[in-house]
Amino acid sequence: MIEFFNTLTGKKEVFKPIKENNVSIYVCGMTVQNRPHLGHMRAYVMADLIRRVFEYNGYTVKMIQNFTDIDDKIIERSREFDMDYRVFGERYIKEYIESSLKMNILEPYYYPRATQHIDEIINLVETLIEKGYAYVIDGDVYYKTAKFKDYGKLSGKKIEDLISGARIEINPKKHDPLDFALWKKAKEGEPYWYSPWGKGRPGWHIECSAMSMKYLGETFDIHAGGTDLIFPHHENEIAQSEAATGKPFANYWIHNEMLRIKGEKMSKSLSNFLAVSDILKKVSPNALRLYYYRTHFRSPLEYDDGSLKEASSSFERMKRFVMENQSGADIDGDLFDELIKNLNNNFNSPKTLGIMFSAIKDANNGIRDKQITANTLRKALEILGFVLEGEKKEEISDKVIDTVVGIRDKMRAEKLFEYADFVRDELKKLNIEILDSKDGTKWRIK
Ligand SMILES: [Zn+2]
């Protein structure tokens, strides 16, 4: 049984999947206008934790995480850099994927990009116009917010309050200040796609509705993202999707709180910008993961260098204990169950880690068996996504290939070409290519 806090109902609920033993998850991915920073990564480590807990519990997880690769800021910033918006965004997509792989974040089923789903977006906007939830004005299309009676159900905001709180409208084209753009007419020199309303580009909110429903269906299990997206982004996703389909959009919503520096939300507009790839030059991916896990994702996380260093030494302490004491012996079933129980209860990583560290303390004080404790912790660390032997494994497998290639060289020297060719062909099946030359034999992974 997995239970967690659902933003939509405002309470902790037992998870009930749409399809038995399956869970479909959509995570709002990056808008690729800048380098992925520690605030972004918090959301993706949370999503990875959620996914790993579901998989440990026997679920098949289908996770979709998008890239928003067109929006006003991308256009603006790519111009500042005098770059094509696609080339500009691609750098950050690459940087995100590289950092994410280093962090041992499991790859999603697919990383859809907004610009590759323009047809789906246009179809969805057309449906909303047909159903009377959207209107066209001079090449722009707007959503009629007040027509969606459930508007505000995720954020708890009331339409009346929003109306009275709305600022003086700068866009006189909209019928109502609360209406938001589904499609934006292209200004001179901006990237555009053809649509029934003229040349333009999609609004941000409609992209996520179109991409999530394309890959996960009209109703899916879990939608995740940062609390800064609850309003208006996620509220608008619900309004668009439910108005178009007449069905519930996502059954559960999970949000992570913000990472802050000196009380401010980290964002590129503040000068407090910490790129993940820079941080990973200073601390290991394991240390960074532990750093995130020490605070529940539903609590704000205040960044400082000290606590990152502290996470690093904590991880080393945990790793040393496990590596020095692990054996082929049993695990402590009670301790392990306790760890899983806390993960299944709102993905409580800080509590789980707390129990793990106190188990180490007990083992060092002779209260627990060191080997059994180390084996138990090792299993838990793997479920949590930590990598204990990654580098070591890579080093060993390189040495094994060197050895095999060396044996093949000896066969060739003895003119046992048939055997040497057999070895070459077998290695080829493993995508290892042998390159014979005058200077000796080299190999590479294809
Ligand atoms: Zn989104």
PDB file of C-alpha atoms and ligand atoms in Angstrom, residues 26-29 66 68 204-205 207-209 223-224 229 233-234 237, ligand 1:
ATOM      1  CA  TYR A  26       3.519  13.114 -16.012  1.00  0.00           C
ATOM      2  CA  VAL A  27       6.226  15.446 -14.748  1.00  0.00           C
ATOM      3  CA  CYS A  28       6.459  19.031 -15.952  1.00  0.00           C
ATOM      4  CA  GLY A  29       9.921  19.272 -17.427  1.00  0.00           C
ATOM      5  CA  ASN A  66       8.461  17.085 -21.343  1.00  0.00           C
ATOM      6  CA  THR A  68       9.181  23.185 -23.187  1.00  0.00           C
ATOM      7  CA  TRP A 204       2.787  27.081 -22.351  1.00  0.00           C
ATOM      8  CA  HIS A 205      -0.162  25.484 -20.517  1.00  0.00           C
ATOM      9  CA  GLU A 207       1.556  22.042 -24.370  1.00  0.00           C
ATOM     10  CA  CYS A 208       1.479  19.996 -21.184  1.00  0.00           C
ATOM     11  CA  SER A 209      -2.204  19.103 -21.660  1.00  0.00           C
ATOM     12  CA  HIS A 223       0.840  14.636 -12.297  1.00  0.00           C
ATOM     13  CA  ALA A 224       3.942  16.033 -10.604  1.00  0.00           C
ATOM     14  CA  LEU A 229       3.421  25.508 -11.028  1.00  0.00           C
ATOM     15  CA  HIS A 233       0.071  26.337 -14.898  1.00  0.00           C
ATOM     16  CA  HIS A 234      -1.476  23.204 -13.414  1.00  0.00           C
ATOM     17  CA  GLU A 237      -3.860  22.311 -17.556  1.00  0.00           C
TER      18      GLU A 237
HETATM   19 ZN    ZN B   1       3.674  21.521 -17.469  1.00  0.00          ZN
END
